[in-house]
Short mmCIF file of C-alpha atoms in Angstrom, two decimals:
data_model
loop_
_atom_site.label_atom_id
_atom_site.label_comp_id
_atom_site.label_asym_id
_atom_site.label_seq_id
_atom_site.Cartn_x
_atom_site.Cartn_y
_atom_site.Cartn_z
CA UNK A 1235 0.00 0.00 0.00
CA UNK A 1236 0.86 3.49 -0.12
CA UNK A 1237 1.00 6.04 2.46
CA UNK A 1238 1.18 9.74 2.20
CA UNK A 1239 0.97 12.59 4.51
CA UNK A 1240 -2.13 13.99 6.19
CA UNK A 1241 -2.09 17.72 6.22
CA UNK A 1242 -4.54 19.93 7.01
CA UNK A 1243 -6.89 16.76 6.70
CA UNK A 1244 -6.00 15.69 3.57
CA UNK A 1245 -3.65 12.98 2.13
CA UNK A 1246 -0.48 14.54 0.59
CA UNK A 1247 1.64 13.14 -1.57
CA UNK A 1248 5.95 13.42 -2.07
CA UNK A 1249 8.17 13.33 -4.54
CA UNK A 1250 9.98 10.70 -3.31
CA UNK A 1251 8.95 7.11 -1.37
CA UNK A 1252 10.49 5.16 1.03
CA UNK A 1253 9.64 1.22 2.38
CA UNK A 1254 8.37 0.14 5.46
CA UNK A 1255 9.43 -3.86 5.75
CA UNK A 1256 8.49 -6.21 8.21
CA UNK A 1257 11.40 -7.13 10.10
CA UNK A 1258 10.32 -10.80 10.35
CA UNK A 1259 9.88 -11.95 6.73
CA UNK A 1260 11.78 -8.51 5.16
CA UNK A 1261 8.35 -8.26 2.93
CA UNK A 1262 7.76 -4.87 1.93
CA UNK A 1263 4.90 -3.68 3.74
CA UNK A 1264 4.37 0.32 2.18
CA UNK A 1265 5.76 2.95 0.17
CA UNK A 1266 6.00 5.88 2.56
CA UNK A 1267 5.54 9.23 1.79
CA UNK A 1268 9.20 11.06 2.36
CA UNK A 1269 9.10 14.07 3.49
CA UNK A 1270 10.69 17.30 3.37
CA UNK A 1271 10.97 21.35 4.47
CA UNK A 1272 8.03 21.80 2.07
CA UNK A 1273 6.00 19.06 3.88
CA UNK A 1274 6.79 20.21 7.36
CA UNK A 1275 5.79 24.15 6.19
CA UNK A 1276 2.14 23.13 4.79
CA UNK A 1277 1.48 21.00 8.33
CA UNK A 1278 2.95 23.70 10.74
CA UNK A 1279 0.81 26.16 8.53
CA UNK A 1280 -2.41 23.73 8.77
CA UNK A 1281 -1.27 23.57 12.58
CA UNK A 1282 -1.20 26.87 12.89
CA UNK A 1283 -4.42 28.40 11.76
CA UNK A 1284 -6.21 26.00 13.51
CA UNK A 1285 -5.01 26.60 16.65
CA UNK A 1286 -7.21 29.03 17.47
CA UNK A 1287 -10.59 27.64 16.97
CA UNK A 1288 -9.28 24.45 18.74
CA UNK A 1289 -7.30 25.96 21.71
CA UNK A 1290 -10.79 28.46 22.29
CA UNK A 1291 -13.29 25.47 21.80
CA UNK A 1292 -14.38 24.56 25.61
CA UNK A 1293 -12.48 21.48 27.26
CA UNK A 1294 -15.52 19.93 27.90
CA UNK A 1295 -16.07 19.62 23.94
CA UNK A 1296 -12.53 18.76 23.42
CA UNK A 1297 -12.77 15.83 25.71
CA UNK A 1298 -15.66 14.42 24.11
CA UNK A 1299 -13.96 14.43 20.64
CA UNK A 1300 -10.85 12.72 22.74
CA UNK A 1301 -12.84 10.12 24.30
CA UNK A 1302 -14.72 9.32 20.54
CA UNK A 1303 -11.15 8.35 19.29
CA UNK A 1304 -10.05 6.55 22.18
CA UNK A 1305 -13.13 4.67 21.57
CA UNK A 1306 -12.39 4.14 17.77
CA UNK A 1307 -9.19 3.26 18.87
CA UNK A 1308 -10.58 0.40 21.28
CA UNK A 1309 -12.53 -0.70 18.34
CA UNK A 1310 -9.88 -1.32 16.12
CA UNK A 1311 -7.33 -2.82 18.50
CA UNK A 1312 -7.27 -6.27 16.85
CA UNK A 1313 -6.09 -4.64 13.03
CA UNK A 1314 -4.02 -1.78 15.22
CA UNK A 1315 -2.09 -4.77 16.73
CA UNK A 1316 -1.34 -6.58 13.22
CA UNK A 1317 0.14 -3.34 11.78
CA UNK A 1318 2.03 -2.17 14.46
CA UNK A 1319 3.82 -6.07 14.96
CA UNK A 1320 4.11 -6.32 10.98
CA UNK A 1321 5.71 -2.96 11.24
CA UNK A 1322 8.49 -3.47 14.46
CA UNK A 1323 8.10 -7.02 14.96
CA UNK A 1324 6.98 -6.36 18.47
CA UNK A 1325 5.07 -10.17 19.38
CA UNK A 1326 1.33 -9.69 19.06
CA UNK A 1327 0.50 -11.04 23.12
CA UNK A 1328 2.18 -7.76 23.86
CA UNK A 1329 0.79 -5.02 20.66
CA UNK A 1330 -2.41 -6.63 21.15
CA UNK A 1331 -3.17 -6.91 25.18
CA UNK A 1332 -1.19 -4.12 26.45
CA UNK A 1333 0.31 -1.41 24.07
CA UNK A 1334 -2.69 -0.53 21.78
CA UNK A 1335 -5.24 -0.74 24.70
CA UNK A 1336 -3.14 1.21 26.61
CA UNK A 1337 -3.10 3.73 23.23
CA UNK A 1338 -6.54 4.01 23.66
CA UNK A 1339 -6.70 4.69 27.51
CA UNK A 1340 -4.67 7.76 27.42
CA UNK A 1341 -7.28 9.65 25.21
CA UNK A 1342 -9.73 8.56 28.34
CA UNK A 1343 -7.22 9.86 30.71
CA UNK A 1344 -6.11 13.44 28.95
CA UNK A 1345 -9.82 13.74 27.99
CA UNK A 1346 -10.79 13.50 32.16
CA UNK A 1347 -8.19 15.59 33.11
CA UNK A 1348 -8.26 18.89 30.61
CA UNK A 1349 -11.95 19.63 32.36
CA UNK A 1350 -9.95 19.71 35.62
CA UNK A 1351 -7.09 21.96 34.90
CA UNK A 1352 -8.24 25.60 36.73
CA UNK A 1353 -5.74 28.46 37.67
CA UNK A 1354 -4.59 29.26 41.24
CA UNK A 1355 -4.67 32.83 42.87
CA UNK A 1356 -2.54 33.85 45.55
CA UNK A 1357 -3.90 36.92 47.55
CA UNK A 1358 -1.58 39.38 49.12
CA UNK A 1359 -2.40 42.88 51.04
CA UNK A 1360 -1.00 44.53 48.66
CA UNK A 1361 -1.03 42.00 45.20
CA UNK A 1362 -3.30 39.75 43.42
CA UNK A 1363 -0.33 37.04 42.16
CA UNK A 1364 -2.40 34.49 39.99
CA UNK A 1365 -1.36 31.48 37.12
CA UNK A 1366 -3.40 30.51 34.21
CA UNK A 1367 -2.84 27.43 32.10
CA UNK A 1368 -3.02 28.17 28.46
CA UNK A 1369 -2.12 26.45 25.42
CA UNK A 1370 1.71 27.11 23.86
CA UNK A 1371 0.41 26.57 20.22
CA UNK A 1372 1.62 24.25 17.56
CA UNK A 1373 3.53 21.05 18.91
CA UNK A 1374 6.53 18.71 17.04
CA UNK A 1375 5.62 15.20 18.22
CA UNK A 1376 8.51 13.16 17.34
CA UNK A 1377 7.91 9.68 18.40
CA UNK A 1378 10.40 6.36 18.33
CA UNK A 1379 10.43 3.19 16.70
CA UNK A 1380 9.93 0.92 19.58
CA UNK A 1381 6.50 1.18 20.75
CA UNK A 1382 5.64 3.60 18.21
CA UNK A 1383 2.11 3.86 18.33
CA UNK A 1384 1.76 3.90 22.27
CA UNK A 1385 3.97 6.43 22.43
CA UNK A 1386 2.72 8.48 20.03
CA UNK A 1387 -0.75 8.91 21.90
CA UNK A 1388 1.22 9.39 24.74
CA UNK A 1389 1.97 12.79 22.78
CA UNK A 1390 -1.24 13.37 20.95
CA UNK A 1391 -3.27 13.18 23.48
CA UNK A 1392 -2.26 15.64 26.15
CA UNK A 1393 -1.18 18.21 23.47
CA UNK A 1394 -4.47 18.01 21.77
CA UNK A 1395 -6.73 17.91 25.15
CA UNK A 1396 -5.01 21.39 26.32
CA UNK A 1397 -6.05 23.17 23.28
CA UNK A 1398 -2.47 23.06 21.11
CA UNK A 1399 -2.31 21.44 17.76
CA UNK A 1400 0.53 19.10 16.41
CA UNK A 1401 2.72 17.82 13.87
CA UNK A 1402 3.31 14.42 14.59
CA UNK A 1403 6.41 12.35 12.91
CA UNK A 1404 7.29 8.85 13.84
CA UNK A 1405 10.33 7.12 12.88
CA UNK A 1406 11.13 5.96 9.94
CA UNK A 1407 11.28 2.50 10.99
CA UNK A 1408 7.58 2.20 12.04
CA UNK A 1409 5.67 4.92 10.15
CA UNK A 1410 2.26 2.79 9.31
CA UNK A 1411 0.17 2.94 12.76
CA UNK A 1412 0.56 6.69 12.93
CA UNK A 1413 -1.05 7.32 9.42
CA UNK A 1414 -3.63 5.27 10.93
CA UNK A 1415 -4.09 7.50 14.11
CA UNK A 1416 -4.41 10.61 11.88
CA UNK A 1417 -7.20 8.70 9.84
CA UNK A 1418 -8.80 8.21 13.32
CA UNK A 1419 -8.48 11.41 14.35
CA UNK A 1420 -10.85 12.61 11.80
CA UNK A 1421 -13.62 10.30 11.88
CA UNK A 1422 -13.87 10.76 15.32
CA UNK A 1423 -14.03 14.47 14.40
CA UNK A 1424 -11.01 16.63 15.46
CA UNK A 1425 -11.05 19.41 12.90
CA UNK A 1426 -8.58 18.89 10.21
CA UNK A 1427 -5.17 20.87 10.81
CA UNK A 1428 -5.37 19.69 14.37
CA UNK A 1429 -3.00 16.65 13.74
CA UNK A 1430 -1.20 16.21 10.88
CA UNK A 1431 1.03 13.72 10.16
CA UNK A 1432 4.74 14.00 8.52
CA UNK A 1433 6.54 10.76 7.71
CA UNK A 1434 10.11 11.10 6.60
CA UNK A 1435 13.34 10.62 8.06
CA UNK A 1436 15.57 12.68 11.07
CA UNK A 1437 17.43 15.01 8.49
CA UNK A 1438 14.96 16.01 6.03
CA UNK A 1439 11.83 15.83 8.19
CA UNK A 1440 12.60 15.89 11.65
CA UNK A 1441 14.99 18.83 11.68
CA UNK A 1442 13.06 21.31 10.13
CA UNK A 1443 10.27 20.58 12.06
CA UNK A 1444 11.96 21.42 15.61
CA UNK A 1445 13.57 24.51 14.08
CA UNK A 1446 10.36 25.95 12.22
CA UNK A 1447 10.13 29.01 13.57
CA UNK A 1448 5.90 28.04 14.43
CA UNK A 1449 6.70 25.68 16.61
CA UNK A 1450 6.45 26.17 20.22
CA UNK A 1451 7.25 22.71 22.12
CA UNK A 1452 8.86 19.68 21.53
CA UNK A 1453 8.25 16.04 22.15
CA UNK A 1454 11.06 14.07 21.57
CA UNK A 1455 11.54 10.07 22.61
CA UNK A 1456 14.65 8.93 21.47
CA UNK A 1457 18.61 8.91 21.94
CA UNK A 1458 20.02 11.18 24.27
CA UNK A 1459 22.45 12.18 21.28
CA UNK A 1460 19.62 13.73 19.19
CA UNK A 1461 17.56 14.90 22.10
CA UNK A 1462 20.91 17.05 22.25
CA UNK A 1463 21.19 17.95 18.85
CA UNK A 1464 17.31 18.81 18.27
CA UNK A 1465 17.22 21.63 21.81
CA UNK A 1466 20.68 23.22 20.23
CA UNK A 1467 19.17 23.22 17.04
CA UNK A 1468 15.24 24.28 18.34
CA UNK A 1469 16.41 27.24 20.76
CA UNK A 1470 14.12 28.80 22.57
CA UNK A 1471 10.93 25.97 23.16
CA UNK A 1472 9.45 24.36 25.57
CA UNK A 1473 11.01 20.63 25.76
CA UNK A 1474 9.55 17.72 26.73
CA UNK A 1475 12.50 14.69 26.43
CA UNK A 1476 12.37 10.97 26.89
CA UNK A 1477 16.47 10.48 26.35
CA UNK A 1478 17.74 6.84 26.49
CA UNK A 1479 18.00 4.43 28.92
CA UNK A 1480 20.27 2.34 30.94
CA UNK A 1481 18.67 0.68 33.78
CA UNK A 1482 19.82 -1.11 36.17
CA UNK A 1483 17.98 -4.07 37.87
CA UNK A 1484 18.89 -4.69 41.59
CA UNK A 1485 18.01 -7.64 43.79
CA UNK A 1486 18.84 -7.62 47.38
CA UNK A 1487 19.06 -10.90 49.74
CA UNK A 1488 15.78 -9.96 51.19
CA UNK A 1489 13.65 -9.99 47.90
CA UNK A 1490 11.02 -12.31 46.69
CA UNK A 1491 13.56 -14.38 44.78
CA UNK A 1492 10.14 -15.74 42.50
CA UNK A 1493 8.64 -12.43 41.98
CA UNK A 1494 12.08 -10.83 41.60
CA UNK A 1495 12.95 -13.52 38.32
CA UNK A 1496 9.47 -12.24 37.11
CA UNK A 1497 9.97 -8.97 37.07
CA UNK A 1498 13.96 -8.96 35.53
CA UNK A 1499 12.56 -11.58 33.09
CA UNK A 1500 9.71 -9.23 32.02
CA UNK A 1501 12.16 -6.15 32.55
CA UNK A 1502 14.98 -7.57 30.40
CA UNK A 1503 13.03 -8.86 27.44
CA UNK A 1504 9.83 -7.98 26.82
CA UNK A 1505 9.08 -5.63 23.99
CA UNK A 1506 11.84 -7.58 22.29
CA UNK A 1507 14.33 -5.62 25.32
CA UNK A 1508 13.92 -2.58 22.81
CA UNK A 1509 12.88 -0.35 25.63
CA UNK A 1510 14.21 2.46 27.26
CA UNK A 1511 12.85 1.43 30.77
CA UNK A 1512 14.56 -2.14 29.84
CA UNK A 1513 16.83 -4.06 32.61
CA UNK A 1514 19.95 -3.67 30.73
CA UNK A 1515 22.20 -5.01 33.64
CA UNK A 1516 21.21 -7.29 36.89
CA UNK A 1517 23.10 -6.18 40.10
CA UNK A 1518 22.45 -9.40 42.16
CA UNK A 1519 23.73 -9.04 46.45
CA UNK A 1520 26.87 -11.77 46.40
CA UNK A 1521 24.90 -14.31 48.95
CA UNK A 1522 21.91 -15.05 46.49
CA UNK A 1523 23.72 -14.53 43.23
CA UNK A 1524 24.64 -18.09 42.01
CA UNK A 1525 21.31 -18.89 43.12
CA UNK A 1526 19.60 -16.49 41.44
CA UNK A 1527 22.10 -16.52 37.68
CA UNK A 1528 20.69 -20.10 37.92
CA UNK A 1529 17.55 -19.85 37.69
CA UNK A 1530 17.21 -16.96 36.01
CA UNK A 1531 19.08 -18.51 32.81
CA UNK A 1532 17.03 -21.69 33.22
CA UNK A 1533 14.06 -19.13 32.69
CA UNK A 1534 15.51 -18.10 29.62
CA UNK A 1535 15.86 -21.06 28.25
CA UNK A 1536 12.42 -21.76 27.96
CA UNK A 1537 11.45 -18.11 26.41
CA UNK A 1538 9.84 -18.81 23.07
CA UNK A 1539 11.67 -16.72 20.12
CA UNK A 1540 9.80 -16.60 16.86
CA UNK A 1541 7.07 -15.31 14.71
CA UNK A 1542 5.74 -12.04 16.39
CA UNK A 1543 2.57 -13.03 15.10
CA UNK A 1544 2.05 -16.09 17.14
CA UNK A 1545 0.58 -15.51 20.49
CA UNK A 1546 3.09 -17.85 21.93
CA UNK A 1547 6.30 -15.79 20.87
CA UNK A 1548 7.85 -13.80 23.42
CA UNK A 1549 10.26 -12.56 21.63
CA UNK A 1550 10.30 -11.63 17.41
CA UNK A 1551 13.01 -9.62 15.40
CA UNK A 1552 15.10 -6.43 15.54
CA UNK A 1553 13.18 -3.70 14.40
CA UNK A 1554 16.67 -3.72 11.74
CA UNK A 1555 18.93 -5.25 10.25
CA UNK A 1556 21.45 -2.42 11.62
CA UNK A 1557 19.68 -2.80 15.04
CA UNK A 1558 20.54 -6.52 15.01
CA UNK A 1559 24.25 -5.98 14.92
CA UNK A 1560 24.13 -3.30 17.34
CA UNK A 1561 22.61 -5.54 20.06
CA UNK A 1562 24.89 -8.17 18.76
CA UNK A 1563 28.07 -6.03 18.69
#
């Protein structure tokens, strides 16, 4: 299939294309719009004009039009689930019963709490001092290849239930579940130009899309070396940055030794262990350790590696070929 843009509501084609393959069988899954400066203006533009309508419609209507695609996401979390584990190879158990349901809880949750947000006045003799919570504008919602849909509601959904509007880019790696959230977003009716979606990659897309001049926050999930390179690039923004990962998983002689294997089995590997919250080292206390090493490896051994498809797998492919021999190296 092909996939293009959505801007300002609308599908938008490129000039150029690039493939989405499923990591598991290395089929070709889409062409994929690739996009550019020009791209990025027209959806920051679209983003921008419809910011006001949006950020002055009343929360109370905002949430509803949150909650209708949270529930279109709920319907659709069966076909959501196939796309996203075709795209990353993430195994189905996980797409399927926790990350897409999960997707569709936190337009629920941001939809609740924008009805709640009030400001706060601080009376003096002499001074009225008082805050008020107001929407920055247009958002960049960059959002990573593991997890990608999740994540990218993660974004959406709090930027859109404060009144701002977005540009949302996911990584090139796993660009097909976000074309489907823009789709979404319209038949549950957000206004077009509220969220547009840019696919392309970190250079040609990403880049100018934190420095266009339109944009006033950032949502970045990613490594911390870009997170770097996109707030010396952006200047002055708002930032919100999800940078890396390297967590360490400690077990002390008093722990639940069961519960303990659970959770640094679960920690370690699920989500194929492409996860910034991920165990990446287990700091064991000496007197339980050759206990523990023991029976944590005989867990391993039974862990079921295989088609991401099958229900059974726990754990499916690199997202890449290049992320393969990264993990390897």
């Amino acid at each position: 299939m092909k996939i293009d843009h959505l801007i300002n509501g609308k599908p938008v084609a490129s000039r150029s294309y690039f493939e989405s393959v499923n990591p598991a069988t290395q089929e070709v899954l889409a062409e994929v719009a690739g996009g550019g400066a020009t791209e990025v203006d027209a959806a920051v533009a679209a983003a921008k004009a419809a910011f006001p309508a949006w950020a002055g419609r009343p929360a109370a209507e905002r949430a509803v039009l949150l909650r209708k695609l949270g529930d279109l996401i709920a319907q659709h979390v069966a076909a959501l689930a196939r796309t996203e584990t075709r795209d990353t190879g993430q195994p189905i158990a996980q797409t399927g019963k926790q990350l897409v349901p999960r997707a569709a809880d936190n337009f629920y949750y941001f939809a609740e709490m924008c009805v709640r947000v009030d400001g706060h006045t601080y009376p003096t003799p002499t001074h009225l001092n008082y805050t008020l919570f107001q929407p920055v504008g247009v958002c960049a919602l960059i959002s990573p290849w593991n997890v990608p849909f999740m994540t990218a509601t993660w974004k959406v959904a709090p930027a859109l239930a404060f009144g701002n509007t977005a540009v949302l880019k996911m990584s090139e790696l796993s660009p097909l579940t976000a074309a489907r959230l823009g789709e979404l977003a319209l038949e549950a009716g957000i206004p077009a130009g509220v969220l547009n979606v840019v696919h392309g990659y970190g250079q040609t897309a990403g880049e100018p899309l934190c420095q266009h001049p339109d944009v006033r926050a950032i949502s970045f999930t990613g490594s911390t070396v870009t997170g770097n390179r996109i707030i010396k690039g952006a200047g002055l923004r708002k930032f919100s940055m999800e940078l890396g990962g390297k967590s360490p998983f400690v077990v002390f002689a008093d722990a639940d030794l069961d519960r303990a294997l659970d959770a640094a089995l679960f920690m370690v590997f699920s989500n194929n262990g492409e996860r910034c919250t991920a165990g990446s080292r287990i700091l064991v206390q000496r007197s339980i350790y050759a206990d523990f090493a023991a029976r944590f490896a005989e867990r391993t051994r039974r862990i079921r590696v295989g088609d991401p498809l099958d229900e059974a797998t726990l754990i499916g492919p690199m997202i890449s070929r290049n992320h393969l021999a990264k993990v390897h190296s």
